[in-house]
PDB file of C-alpha atoms and ligand atoms in Angstrom:
ATOM      1  CA  MET A   1     -33.965  86.065 -55.031  1.00 43.00           C
ATOM      2  CA  ARG A   2     -36.672  87.496 -57.130  1.00 41.00           C
ATOM      3  CA  PRO A   3     -35.533  89.524 -60.123  1.00 44.00           C
ATOM      4  CA  SER A   4     -36.341  93.245 -59.262  1.00 43.00           C
ATOM      5  CA  SER A   5     -38.556  95.208 -62.298  1.00 42.00           C
ATOM      6  CA  ALA A   6     -36.544  97.650 -63.006  1.00 44.00           C
ATOM      7  CA  PRO A   7     -38.581 100.260 -64.950  1.00 59.00           C
ATOM      8  CA  GLY A   8     -37.619 100.627 -68.967  1.00 72.00           C
ATOM      9  CA  GLY A   9     -36.195  96.973 -69.410  1.00 97.00           C
ATOM     10  CA  LEU A  10     -37.901  93.888 -71.655  1.00 98.00           C
ATOM     11  CA  ARG A  11     -40.321  91.478 -70.417  1.00 98.00           C
ATOM     12  CA  LEU A  12     -38.324  88.117 -71.239  1.00 98.00           C
ATOM     13  CA  GLY A  13     -39.569  84.845 -72.045  1.00 98.00           C
ATOM     14  CA  VAL A  14     -36.725  82.412 -72.507  1.00 99.00           C
ATOM     15  CA  LEU A  15     -37.703  78.778 -74.070  1.00 98.00           C
ATOM     16  CA  ALA A  16     -35.094  76.560 -72.973  1.00 98.00           C
ATOM     17  CA  SER A  17     -35.176  72.606 -73.911  1.00 98.00           C
ATOM     18  CA  GLY A  18     -32.327  71.746 -71.211  1.00 98.00           C
ATOM     19  CA  ARG A  19     -30.337  72.819 -68.178  1.00 98.00           C
ATOM     20  CA  GLY A  20     -30.854  76.672 -68.029  1.00 98.00           C
ATOM     21  CA  SER A  21     -27.693  77.537 -67.600  1.00 98.00           C
ATOM     22  CA  ASP A  22     -27.462  80.059 -70.118  1.00 98.00           C
ATOM     23  CA  LEU A  23     -31.647  81.474 -68.485  1.00 98.00           C
ATOM     24  CA  GLN A  24     -30.012  81.820 -65.278  1.00 98.00           C
ATOM     25  CA  SER A  25     -27.530  84.205 -67.136  1.00 98.00           C
ATOM     26  CA  LEU A  26     -30.224  86.446 -67.463  1.00 98.00           C
ATOM     27  CA  ILE A  27     -31.543  86.368 -63.960  1.00 98.00           C
ATOM     28  CA  ASP A  28     -28.448  86.837 -62.905  1.00 98.00           C
ATOM     29  CA  ALA A  29     -27.430  90.192 -65.177  1.00 98.00           C
ATOM     30  CA  ASN A  30     -31.240  91.586 -63.466  1.00 98.00           C
ATOM     31  CA  VAL A  31     -30.481  91.083 -60.406  1.00 98.00           C
ATOM     32  CA  ALA A  32     -27.043  92.118 -60.213  1.00 98.00           C
ATOM     33  CA  GLY A  33     -28.571  94.906 -62.116  1.00 98.00           C
ATOM     34  CA  LYS A  34     -26.479  94.291 -65.004  1.00 98.00           C
ATOM     35  CA  ILE A  35     -29.521  94.024 -67.564  1.00 98.00           C
ATOM     36  CA  GLN A  36     -32.833  96.074 -66.685  1.00 98.00           C
ATOM     37  CA  SER A  37     -34.916  93.200 -68.752  1.00 98.00           C
ATOM     38  CA  ARG A  38     -36.217  90.548 -66.470  1.00 98.00           C
ATOM     39  CA  VAL A  39     -37.399  86.544 -67.435  1.00 98.00           C
ATOM     40  CA  VAL A  40     -41.309  86.917 -67.021  1.00 98.00           C
ATOM     41  CA  VAL A  41     -41.717  83.324 -68.207  1.00 98.00           C
ATOM     42  CA  VAL A  42     -40.206  80.276 -68.817  1.00 98.00           C
ATOM     43  CA  GLY A  43     -41.112  77.672 -71.772  1.00 98.00           C
ATOM     44  CA  SER A  44     -39.805  74.223 -72.630  1.00 98.00           C
ATOM     45  CA  ASP A  45     -40.612  71.246 -75.039  1.00 98.00           C
ATOM     46  CA  VAL A  46     -39.127  69.274 -72.484  1.00 98.00           C
ATOM     47  CA  PRO A  47     -41.265  68.508 -69.224  1.00 98.00           C
ATOM     48  CA  SER A  48     -38.686  67.198 -67.286  1.00 98.00           C
ATOM     49  CA  ALA A  49     -35.980  70.265 -68.441  1.00 98.00           C
ATOM     50  CA  PRO A  50     -33.869  71.483 -65.350  1.00 98.00           C
ATOM     51  CA  ALA A  51     -34.849  74.629 -66.936  1.00 98.00           C
ATOM     52  CA  LEU A  52     -38.147  74.631 -66.103  1.00 98.00           C
ATOM     53  CA  GLU A  53     -37.305  74.133 -62.493  1.00 98.00           C
ATOM     54  CA  ARG A  54     -34.961  76.676 -62.299  1.00 98.00           C
ATOM     55  CA  ALA A  55     -37.215  79.245 -63.045  1.00 98.00           C
ATOM     56  CA  ARG A  56     -39.943  78.375 -60.397  1.00 98.00           C
ATOM     57  CA  ARG A  57     -36.914  78.493 -58.114  1.00 98.00           C
ATOM     58  CA  HIS A  58     -37.036  82.063 -58.373  1.00 98.00           C
ATOM     59  CA  ASP A  59     -40.805  82.155 -58.400  1.00 98.00           C
ATOM     60  CA  ILE A  60     -40.706  82.970 -62.831  1.00 98.00           C
ATOM     61  CA  PRO A  61     -43.618  81.387 -63.997  1.00 98.00           C
ATOM     62  CA  ALA A  62     -42.653  78.128 -66.130  1.00 98.00           C
ATOM     63  CA  GLY A  63     -44.474  75.639 -68.370  1.00 97.00           C
ATOM     64  CA  ALA A  64     -44.047  72.780 -70.688  1.00 98.00           C
ATOM     65  CA  VAL A  65     -45.464  72.764 -74.304  1.00 98.00           C
ATOM     66  CA  THR A  66     -45.055  69.185 -75.708  1.00 97.00           C
ATOM     67  CA  PRO A  67     -45.520  68.896 -79.189  1.00 95.00           C
ATOM     68  CA  ASP A  68     -49.154  66.808 -79.566  1.00 96.00           C
ATOM     69  CA  VAL A  69     -47.974  63.755 -81.094  1.00 95.00           C
ATOM     70  CA  ASN A  70     -51.591  62.893 -82.545  1.00 97.00           C
ATOM     71  CA  LEU A  71     -50.782  65.447 -85.351  1.00 97.00           C
ATOM     72  CA  LYS A  72     -48.195  65.354 -88.310  1.00 96.00           C
ATOM     73  CA  GLY A  73     -45.638  67.305 -90.013  1.00 94.00           C
ATOM     74  CA  ASP A  74     -46.535  71.114 -90.625  1.00 93.00           C
ATOM     75  CA  GLU A  75     -50.059  70.822 -88.550  1.00 96.00           C
ATOM     76  CA  ARG A  76     -47.757  69.438 -84.931  1.00 96.00           C
ATOM     77  CA  ARG A  77     -45.519  72.498 -85.534  1.00 95.00           C
ATOM     78  CA  ARG A  78     -47.972  74.999 -86.473  1.00 96.00           C
ATOM     79  CA  GLU A  79     -50.552  73.583 -83.467  1.00 97.00           C
ATOM     80  CA  HIS A  80     -47.517  73.742 -80.962  1.00 97.00           C
ATOM     81  CA  ASP A  81     -46.198  77.301 -82.179  1.00 96.00           C
ATOM     82  CA  GLY A  82     -49.299  78.834 -81.792  1.00 97.00           C
ATOM     83  CA  ARG A  83     -49.391  77.190 -77.715  1.00 98.00           C
ATOM     84  CA  VAL A  84     -45.981  78.299 -77.609  1.00 98.00           C
ATOM     85  CA  LEU A  85     -46.912  81.825 -78.602  1.00 98.00           C
ATOM     86  CA  ALA A  86     -50.494  82.068 -76.440  1.00 98.00           C
ATOM     87  CA  LEU A  87     -47.906  81.514 -72.977  1.00 98.00           C
ATOM     88  CA  LEU A  88     -45.920  84.161 -73.964  1.00 98.00           C
ATOM     89  CA  THR A  89     -48.303  86.612 -74.444  1.00 98.00           C
ATOM     90  CA  GLU A  90     -50.226  85.580 -71.764  1.00 98.00           C
ATOM     91  CA  ASN A  91     -47.535  86.582 -69.896  1.00 98.00           C
ATOM     92  CA  ARG A  92     -47.323  90.058 -72.030  1.00 98.00           C
ATOM     93  CA  VAL A  93     -43.813  88.974 -73.264  1.00 98.00           C
ATOM     94  CA  ASP A  94     -42.035  91.797 -75.529  1.00 98.00           C
ATOM     95  CA  ALA A  95     -38.534  89.705 -76.509  1.00 98.00           C
ATOM     96  CA  VAL A  96     -38.021  86.486 -76.752  1.00 98.00           C
ATOM     97  CA  VAL A  97     -34.447  83.930 -76.430  1.00 99.00           C
ATOM     98  CA  LEU A  98     -33.665  81.202 -77.172  1.00 98.00           C
ATOM     99  CA  ALA A  99     -31.691  79.732 -74.600  1.00 98.00           C
ATOM    100  CA  GLY A 100     -30.986  75.997 -75.569  1.00 97.00           C
ATOM    101  CA  TYR A 101     -33.862  76.029 -77.455  1.00 98.00           C
ATOM    102  CA  MET A 102     -33.761  72.668 -79.518  1.00 95.00           C
ATOM    103  CA  ARG A 103     -36.756  73.602 -81.842  1.00 95.00           C
ATOM    104  CA  LEU A 104     -36.899  75.905 -84.980  1.00 94.00           C
ATOM    105  CA  VAL A 105     -39.968  78.417 -83.664  1.00 95.00           C
ATOM    106  CA  GLY A 106     -42.691  78.884 -86.736  1.00 95.00           C
ATOM    107  CA  PRO A 107     -43.596  81.906 -88.622  1.00 96.00           C
ATOM    108  CA  ALA A 108     -46.120  83.285 -86.674  1.00 96.00           C
ATOM    109  CA  LEU A 109     -44.259  83.571 -83.374  1.00 97.00           C
ATOM    110  CA  LEU A 110     -41.185  85.369 -85.451  1.00 98.00           C
ATOM    111  CA  ALA A 111     -44.066  87.278 -87.100  1.00 98.00           C
ATOM    112  CA  LYS A 112     -45.362  88.441 -83.473  1.00 98.00           C
ATOM    113  CA  PHE A 113     -42.274  89.435 -82.209  1.00 98.00           C
ATOM    114  CA  PRO A 114     -39.889  91.111 -85.097  1.00 97.00           C
ATOM    115  CA  GLN A 115     -36.641  91.763 -84.460  1.00 97.00           C
ATOM    116  CA  LYS A 116     -37.153  90.754 -80.966  1.00 98.00           C
ATOM    117  CA  VAL A 117     -36.520  87.303 -81.176  1.00 98.00           C
ATOM    118  CA  VAL A 118     -32.717  85.734 -80.273  1.00 98.00           C
ATOM    119  CA  ASN A 119     -30.421  82.666 -79.699  1.00 98.00           C
ATOM    120  CA  ILE A 120     -27.471  81.916 -78.405  1.00 98.00           C
ATOM    121  CA  HIS A 121     -24.806  78.890 -80.334  1.00 98.00           C
ATOM    122  CA  PRO A 122     -22.042  77.368 -79.000  1.00 98.00           C
ATOM    123  CA  ALA A 123     -19.734  77.973 -82.028  1.00 98.00           C
ATOM    124  CA  LEU A 124     -18.553  81.200 -84.748  1.00 98.00           C
ATOM    125  CA  LEU A 125     -21.969  80.899 -87.497  1.00 98.00           C
ATOM    126  CA  PRO A 126     -21.765  80.150 -89.708  1.00 98.00           C
ATOM    127  CA  ALA A 127     -19.395  77.422 -88.900  1.00 98.00           C
ATOM    128  CA  PHE A 128     -21.451  74.399 -86.839  1.00 98.00           C
ATOM    129  CA  PRO A 129     -24.641  75.417 -86.699  1.00 98.00           C
ATOM    130  CA  GLY A 130     -26.924  72.898 -85.724  1.00 97.00           C
ATOM    131  CA  LEU A 131     -26.436  70.213 -82.777  1.00 97.00           C
ATOM    132  CA  HIS A 132     -23.317  69.566 -81.040  1.00 98.00           C
ATOM    133  CA  GLY A 133     -21.647  73.115 -82.471  1.00 98.00           C
ATOM    134  CA  GLN A 134     -18.389  72.344 -80.085  1.00 98.00           C
ATOM    135  CA  LYS A 135     -17.884  68.791 -81.068  1.00 98.00           C
ATOM    136  CA  GLN A 136     -18.335  69.669 -84.724  1.00 98.00           C
ATOM    137  CA  ALA A 137     -15.517  71.988 -84.354  1.00 98.00           C
ATOM    138  CA  LEU A 138     -13.688  69.927 -82.523  1.00 98.00           C
ATOM    139  CA  ASP A 139     -14.237  66.906 -85.053  1.00 98.00           C
ATOM    140  CA  TRP A 140     -13.833  69.531 -88.325  1.00 98.00           C
ATOM    141  CA  GLY A 141     -10.236  70.209 -86.337  1.00 98.00           C
ATOM    142  CA  ALA A 142     -10.758  73.685 -85.910  1.00 98.00           C
ATOM    143  CA  ARG A 143      -8.287  75.524 -83.975  1.00 98.00           C
ATOM    144  CA  VAL A 144     -10.048  78.200 -82.772  1.00 98.00           C
ATOM    145  CA  ALA A 145     -13.772  77.990 -81.301  1.00 98.00           C
ATOM    146  CA  GLY A 146     -16.087  80.152 -79.391  1.00 98.00           C
ATOM    147  CA  CYS A 147     -20.645  81.332 -79.259  1.00 99.00           C
ATOM    148  CA  THR A 148     -22.479  83.369 -81.182  1.00 99.00           C
ATOM    149  CA  THR A 149     -25.321  85.258 -80.546  1.00 99.00           C
ATOM    150  CA  HIS A 150     -28.223  86.241 -83.423  1.00 98.00           C
ATOM    151  CA  PHE A 151     -31.114  87.440 -84.067  1.00 98.00           C
ATOM    152  CA  VAL A 152     -33.592  84.697 -85.358  1.00 98.00           C
ATOM    153  CA  ASP A 153     -35.497  83.785 -88.680  1.00 97.00           C
ATOM    154  CA  ALA A 154     -36.730  80.460 -90.146  1.00 94.00           C
ATOM    155  CA  GLU A 155     -33.714  79.084 -90.783  1.00 96.00           C
ATOM    156  CA  VAL A 156     -31.312  76.842 -88.370  1.00 96.00           C
ATOM    157  CA  ASP A 157     -28.543  79.372 -86.512  1.00 97.00           C
ATOM    158  CA  HIS A 158     -28.763  81.462 -89.690  1.00 97.00           C
ATOM    159  CA  GLY A 159     -30.038  85.250 -88.728  1.00 98.00           C
ATOM    160  CA  PRO A 160     -28.143  88.388 -88.233  1.00 98.00           C
ATOM    161  CA  ILE A 161     -25.473  88.088 -86.216  1.00 98.00           C
ATOM    162  CA  ILE A 162     -25.239  90.207 -82.856  1.00 98.00           C
ATOM    163  CA  LEU A 163     -21.981  89.593 -80.971  1.00 98.00           C
ATOM    164  CA  GLN A 164     -19.281  86.902 -81.080  1.00 98.00           C
ATOM    165  CA  ALA A 165     -16.575  86.089 -78.966  1.00 98.00           C
ATOM    166  CA  ALA A 166     -13.690  83.579 -79.290  1.00 98.00           C
ATOM    167  CA  LEU A 167     -11.580  81.135 -77.905  1.00 98.00           C
ATOM    168  CA  SER A 168      -8.195  79.100 -78.966  1.00 98.00           C
ATOM    169  CA  ILE A 169      -9.041  75.401 -79.203  1.00 98.00           C
ATOM    170  CA  ASP A 170      -6.703  73.397 -76.785  1.00 96.00           C
ATOM    171  CA  PRO A 171      -4.995  69.968 -78.298  1.00 95.00           C
ATOM    172  CA  ARG A 172      -6.415  68.436 -75.099  1.00 96.00           C
ATOM    173  CA  ASP A 173     -10.016  69.562 -74.897  1.00 97.00           C
ATOM    174  CA  ASP A 174     -12.364  67.545 -75.377  1.00 98.00           C
ATOM    175  CA  GLU A 175     -15.942  68.160 -76.016  1.00 98.00           C
ATOM    176  CA  THR A 176     -16.966  68.363 -72.273  1.00 98.00           C
ATOM    177  CA  ALA A 177     -14.031  70.700 -71.604  1.00 98.00           C
ATOM    178  CA  LEU A 178     -14.864  72.316 -74.505  1.00 98.00           C
ATOM    179  CA  SER A 179     -17.896  73.066 -73.826  1.00 98.00           C
ATOM    180  CA  GLN A 180     -17.468  74.617 -70.195  1.00 98.00           C
ATOM    181  CA  LYS A 181     -15.224  76.958 -71.681  1.00 98.00           C
ATOM    182  CA  ILE A 182     -17.231  78.105 -74.041  1.00 98.00           C
ATOM    183  CA  LEU A 183     -20.182  78.418 -71.701  1.00 98.00           C
ATOM    184  CA  ALA A 184     -18.518  80.370 -69.511  1.00 98.00           C
ATOM    185  CA  VAL A 185     -18.485  83.294 -72.391  1.00 98.00           C
ATOM    186  CA  GLU A 186     -22.220  82.492 -72.846  1.00 98.00           C
ATOM    187  CA  HIS A 187     -23.124  83.856 -69.749  1.00 98.00           C
ATOM    188  CA  GLN A 188     -21.098  87.390 -70.768  1.00 98.00           C
ATOM    189  CA  LEU A 189     -22.697  87.487 -74.596  1.00 98.00           C
ATOM    190  CA  LEU A 190     -25.918  86.442 -73.494  1.00 98.00           C
ATOM    191  CA  PRO A 191     -26.863  89.491 -70.903  1.00 98.00           C
ATOM    192  CA  ARG A 192     -25.333  91.795 -73.134  1.00 98.00           C
ATOM    193  CA  THR A 193     -27.121  90.510 -76.077  1.00 98.00           C
ATOM    194  CA  VAL A 194     -30.209  91.862 -74.320  1.00 98.00           C
ATOM    195  CA  HIS A 195     -28.296  94.980 -72.806  1.00 98.00           C
ATOM    196  CA  LEU A 196     -28.208  95.766 -76.094  1.00 98.00           C
ATOM    197  CA  LEU A 197     -31.135  95.076 -77.241  1.00 98.00           C
ATOM    198  CA  GLU A 198     -33.326  96.745 -74.450  1.00 98.00           C
ATOM    199  CA  GLN A 199     -31.587  99.898 -74.693  1.00 97.00           C
ATOM    200  CA  GLY A 200     -32.678  99.928 -78.689  1.00 97.00           C
ATOM    201  CA  ARG A 201     -28.557  99.957 -79.474  1.00 97.00           C
ATOM    202  CA  LEU A 202     -29.477  97.022 -82.644  1.00 98.00           C
ATOM    203  CA  ARG A 203     -30.349  97.742 -85.877  1.00 98.00           C
ATOM    204  CA  ILE A 204     -30.712  95.192 -88.825  1.00 98.00           C
ATOM    205  CA  GLU A 205     -29.844  96.198 -92.066  1.00 97.00           C
ATOM    206  CA  GLY A 206     -29.883  93.001 -94.173  1.00 96.00           C
ATOM    207  CA  ARG A 207     -27.442  90.510 -93.034  1.00 97.00           C
ATOM    208  CA  ARG A 208     -25.789  93.208 -90.824  1.00 98.00           C
ATOM    209  CA  VAL A 209     -26.618  94.044 -87.285  1.00 98.00           C
ATOM    210  CA  ARG A 210     -25.410  97.949 -86.580  1.00 98.00           C
ATOM    211  CA  ILE A 211     -24.734  98.307 -82.715  1.00 98.00           C
ATOM    212  CA  ASP A 212     -25.117 101.953 -81.375  1.00 95.00           C
ATOM    213  CA  ALA A 213     -22.399 100.631 -78.579  1.00 83.00           C
ATOM    214  CA  ASP A 214     -21.892 101.991 -75.405  1.00 90.00           C
ATOM    215  CA  ALA A 215     -19.735 101.633 -72.733  1.00 91.00           C
ATOM    216  CA  SER A 216     -18.376  98.299 -73.284  1.00 96.00           C
ATOM    217  CA  TRP A 217     -18.798  95.547 -70.937  1.00 98.00           C
ATOM    218  CA  ALA A 218     -15.602  94.543 -71.428  1.00 96.00           C
ATOM    219  CA  GLN A 219     -14.279  97.559 -69.572  1.00 95.00           C
ATOM    220  CA  LYS A 220     -16.897  97.553 -66.934  1.00 96.00           C
ATOM    221  CA  TYR A 221     -16.954  93.915 -66.000  1.00 97.00           C
ATOM    222  CA  PRO A 222     -14.518  91.115 -65.606  1.00 97.00           C
ATOM    223  CA  VAL A 223     -13.167  89.645 -68.615  1.00 98.00           C
ATOM    224  CA  LEU A 224     -12.181  85.996 -69.392  1.00 98.00           C
ATOM    225  CA  PRO A 225      -8.269  85.330 -69.629  1.00 97.00           C
ATOM    226  CA  GLY A 226      -6.948  84.954 -73.531  1.00 97.00           C
ATOM    227  CA  VAL A 227     -11.048  85.455 -75.027  1.00 98.00           C
ATOM    228  CA  LEU A 228     -11.103  87.706 -77.583  1.00 98.00           C
ATOM    229  CA  TYR A 229     -14.641  89.516 -77.625  1.00 98.00           C
ATOM    230  CA  GLY A 230     -16.291  90.960 -80.683  1.00 98.00           C
ATOM    231  CA  THR A 231     -17.348  94.545 -81.645  1.00 97.00           C
ATOM    232  CA  GLY A 232     -20.080  95.309 -79.616  1.00 98.00           C
ATOM    233  CA  TYR A 233     -19.665  93.136 -76.479  1.00 98.00           C
TER     234      TYR A 233
HETATM  235  C1  GRF B   1     -25.685  76.373 -74.458  1.00 95.74           C
HETATM  236  O1  GRF B   1     -24.239  75.652 -75.393  1.00 95.74           O
HETATM  237  C2  GRF B   1     -26.378  77.301 -75.926  1.00 95.74           C
HETATM  238  O2  GRF B   1     -24.937  77.984 -76.689  1.00 95.74           O
HETATM  239  C3  GRF B   1     -26.836  75.726 -76.723  1.00 95.74           C
HETATM  240  O3  GRF B   1     -27.132  75.062 -75.730  1.00 95.74           O
HETATM  241  C4  GRF B   1     -26.520  74.903 -74.647  1.00 95.74           C
HETATM  242  C5  GRF B   1     -27.354  75.552 -73.388  1.00 95.74           C
HETATM  243  O4  GRF B   1     -27.442  75.331 -72.085  1.00 95.74           O
HETATM  244  N1  GRF B   1     -27.568  76.315 -77.550  1.00 95.74           N
HETATM  245  P1  GRF B   1     -27.974  75.554 -70.920  1.00 95.74           P
HETATM  246  O5  GRF B   1     -29.279  75.020 -70.930  1.00 95.74           O
HETATM  247  O6  GRF B   1     -28.449  76.603 -71.198  1.00 95.74           O
HETATM  248  O7  GRF B   1     -27.205  75.344 -70.166  1.00 95.74           O
END
């Protein structure tokens, strides 16, 4: 089904490197009327990323933007960032969601969308940033895991936290089982984050994000058993 284009929402550009289930959660939330914002373009650094196919199935323009292997270091990053930025601006994006995007976004992109670039990470930041947050938590012997949405800055998984939700780690959980449990929560937190963003309810004050919360989604929509939804959800 094609996402609706209700007035008032943001035009979202989603960057994704993989499967795209977090992307799907945004498409579904728009179709269900939970958010007004709609995904208007999907970009990926991985040409074979299923996220691109998923976007096209929903009639959303999608394109691979791969780094130029003939360039090196900073120049390669700048040039790549410029083409990603062009894809977003050509599609008149208002806000950018990193949904399983395995690259840092550069300063030009961040400057173009101030306080409008968000990321989702499968761990309770600042613990376990970077790749395989779920496995890092298991290997560390953590008892609690979860996910975080945050504004993006120049560092990996570092910007001001928007929402978090936590769940208890079952000693029998392996990386796959834990990742699945966390992913189900991600699919709630990410649309809610966009909802707060589109409603202008987020204000960054230093490291903190002040949320001018409305009716909690935990009251409005089904919650998952055993999950602790942090304030703002
Ligand atoms: C999610 O766990 C997200 O938190 C992480 O990468 C994964 C992406 O999953 N950054 P998908 O590709 O959206 O299914």
